[in-house]
């Protein structure tokens, strides 16, 4: 009887591990049934483009989540990177320098946040709350009193297509996938999330991992900022405003445990990103307003977190 129970529990656990994929398939099915013949290549392209930006930022954020920390300033950081890239293009008319500026800004923000977290010995979540306010103010400074800044749409028209954006996502994902699963950085990140006390006693440097994680996130923020400009060459105060929350929800929807640890998986970023974007479209197709959409996502987010933590809530070590 014990063996039968163990086998049933193992089977249930395997099903739970793939629940995020089942959720994505269910959302695709609902969207297809709801929209039917009104689905076009253009509408699918919009969904993919939105999901790519969320997936890129979420992929880098997995490194921070893996050791049990959160960064809620990612949307504001992406907006700052995008605006600096616009300013750079307007002064140089170089797409390469525009991309480089966006990445450098993203990495710089990540390095600053990680150093402050290390020096002040503050939880990443607490620090990024303050950084969210600072970066949001910086967005207004970069606007210089204008309602928006922009570049000519013709300048980025050659890059405004789904294959190019998917190429950027795939390259960045493969880089992060390799680092997360096959290098010391990835192993130590998950070790810190699973057992921070044992990790510290084993010589794992929390400071080093934090800095490296934020650098990788910064690269993703820079790429997302660049793609944000390509998708919408005119930027304003609302640019990437919901991205931070979408990334957080996407990672959880993708099956990432909030405590991080050995169960962390980088695929959660991509699965969750496409899930959250499809969820937005499904809710809109049912006539939900923007406010109702946010409420529905918040309720579903709480439900997913509750269900996902049932099996290991009591096993999470104090931090």
PDB file of N, CA and C in Angstrom, residues 84-86 88-89 91-104 226:
ATOM      1  N   UNK A  84      17.176  56.167 -23.123  1.00  0.00           N
ATOM      2  CA  UNK A  84      18.571  56.502 -23.400  1.00  0.00           C
ATOM      3  C   UNK A  84      18.948  56.052 -24.812  1.00  0.00           C
ATOM      4  N   UNK A  85      18.414  54.901 -25.230  1.00  0.00           N
ATOM      5  CA  UNK A  85      18.717  54.420 -26.582  1.00  0.00           C
ATOM      6  C   UNK A  85      18.122  55.354 -27.638  1.00  0.00           C
ATOM      7  N   UNK A  86      16.939  55.908 -27.372  1.00  0.00           N
ATOM      8  CA  UNK A  86      16.328  56.875 -28.289  1.00  0.00           C
ATOM      9  C   UNK A  86      17.174  58.138 -28.384  1.00  0.00           C
ATOM     10  N   UNK A  88      20.321  58.396 -27.753  1.00  0.00           N
ATOM     11  CA  UNK A  88      21.573  58.038 -28.432  1.00  0.00           C
ATOM     12  C   UNK A  88      21.395  58.018 -29.940  1.00  0.00           C
ATOM     13  N   UNK A  89      20.283  57.414 -30.404  1.00  0.00           N
ATOM     14  CA  UNK A  89      20.065  57.366 -31.855  1.00  0.00           C
ATOM     15  C   UNK A  89      19.871  58.766 -32.424  1.00  0.00           C
ATOM     16  N   UNK A  91      21.164  61.409 -31.576  1.00  0.00           N
ATOM     17  CA  UNK A  91      22.423  62.150 -31.629  1.00  0.00           C
ATOM     18  C   UNK A  91      23.442  61.514 -32.567  1.00  0.00           C
ATOM     19  N   UNK A  92      23.334  60.212 -32.787  1.00  0.00           N
ATOM     20  CA  UNK A  92      24.349  59.522 -33.596  1.00  0.00           C
ATOM     21  C   UNK A  92      23.791  58.922 -34.889  1.00  0.00           C
ATOM     22  N   UNK A  93      22.474  58.665 -34.914  1.00  0.00           N
ATOM     23  CA  UNK A  93      21.812  57.981 -36.038  1.00  0.00           C
ATOM     24  C   UNK A  93      22.438  56.620 -36.319  1.00  0.00           C
ATOM     25  N   UNK A  94      22.858  55.957 -35.244  1.00  0.00           N
ATOM     26  CA  UNK A  94      23.473  54.631 -35.358  1.00  0.00           C
ATOM     27  C   UNK A  94      22.638  53.612 -34.580  1.00  0.00           C
ATOM     28  N   UNK A  95      22.128  52.592 -35.273  1.00  0.00           N
ATOM     29  CA  UNK A  95      21.354  51.540 -34.622  1.00  0.00           C
ATOM     30  C   UNK A  95      22.248  50.743 -33.675  1.00  0.00           C
ATOM     31  N   UNK A  96      23.494  50.503 -34.077  1.00  0.00           N
ATOM     32  CA  UNK A  96      24.420  49.741 -33.232  1.00  0.00           C
ATOM     33  C   UNK A  96      24.667  50.463 -31.914  1.00  0.00           C
ATOM     34  N   UNK A  97      24.947  51.770 -31.992  1.00  0.00           N
ATOM     35  CA  UNK A  97      25.176  52.535 -30.769  1.00  0.00           C
ATOM     36  C   UNK A  97      23.906  52.633 -29.935  1.00  0.00           C
ATOM     37  N   UNK A  98      22.779  52.652 -30.592  1.00  0.00           N
ATOM     38  CA  UNK A  98      21.492  52.658 -29.893  1.00  0.00           C
ATOM     39  C   UNK A  98      21.332  51.382 -29.073  1.00  0.00           C
ATOM     40  N   UNK A  99      21.611  50.230 -29.681  1.00  0.00           N
ATOM     41  CA  UNK A  99      21.540  48.945 -28.980  1.00  0.00           C
ATOM     42  C   UNK A  99      22.573  48.892 -27.858  1.00  0.00           C
ATOM     43  N   UNK A 100      23.799  49.327 -28.154  1.00  0.00           N
ATOM     44  CA  UNK A 100      24.868  49.296 -27.155  1.00  0.00           C
ATOM     45  C   UNK A 100      24.517  50.166 -25.952  1.00  0.00           C
ATOM     46  N   UNK A 101      23.969  51.340 -26.209  1.00  0.00           N
ATOM     47  CA  UNK A 101      23.599  52.253 -25.120  1.00  0.00           C
ATOM     48  C   UNK A 101      22.524  51.634 -24.244  1.00  0.00           C
ATOM     49  N   UNK A 102      21.557  50.980 -24.856  1.00  0.00           N
ATOM     50  CA  UNK A 102      20.489  50.351 -24.092  1.00  0.00           C
ATOM     51  C   UNK A 102      21.024  49.254 -23.185  1.00  0.00           C
ATOM     52  N   UNK A 103      21.911  48.424 -23.720  1.00  0.00           N
ATOM     53  CA  UNK A 103      22.493  47.341 -22.920  1.00  0.00           C
ATOM     54  C   UNK A 103      23.362  47.901 -21.796  1.00  0.00           C
ATOM     55  N   UNK A 104      24.178  48.901 -22.107  1.00  0.00           N
ATOM     56  CA  UNK A 104      25.052  49.488 -21.083  1.00  0.00           C
ATOM     57  C   UNK A 104      24.240  50.115 -19.949  1.00  0.00           C
ATOM     58  N   UNK A 226      15.709  48.016 -26.101  1.00  0.00           N
ATOM     59  CA  UNK A 226      15.929  48.167 -27.537  1.00  0.00           C
ATOM     60  C   UNK A 226      14.715  47.695 -28.331  1.00  0.00           C
TER      61      UNK A 226
END
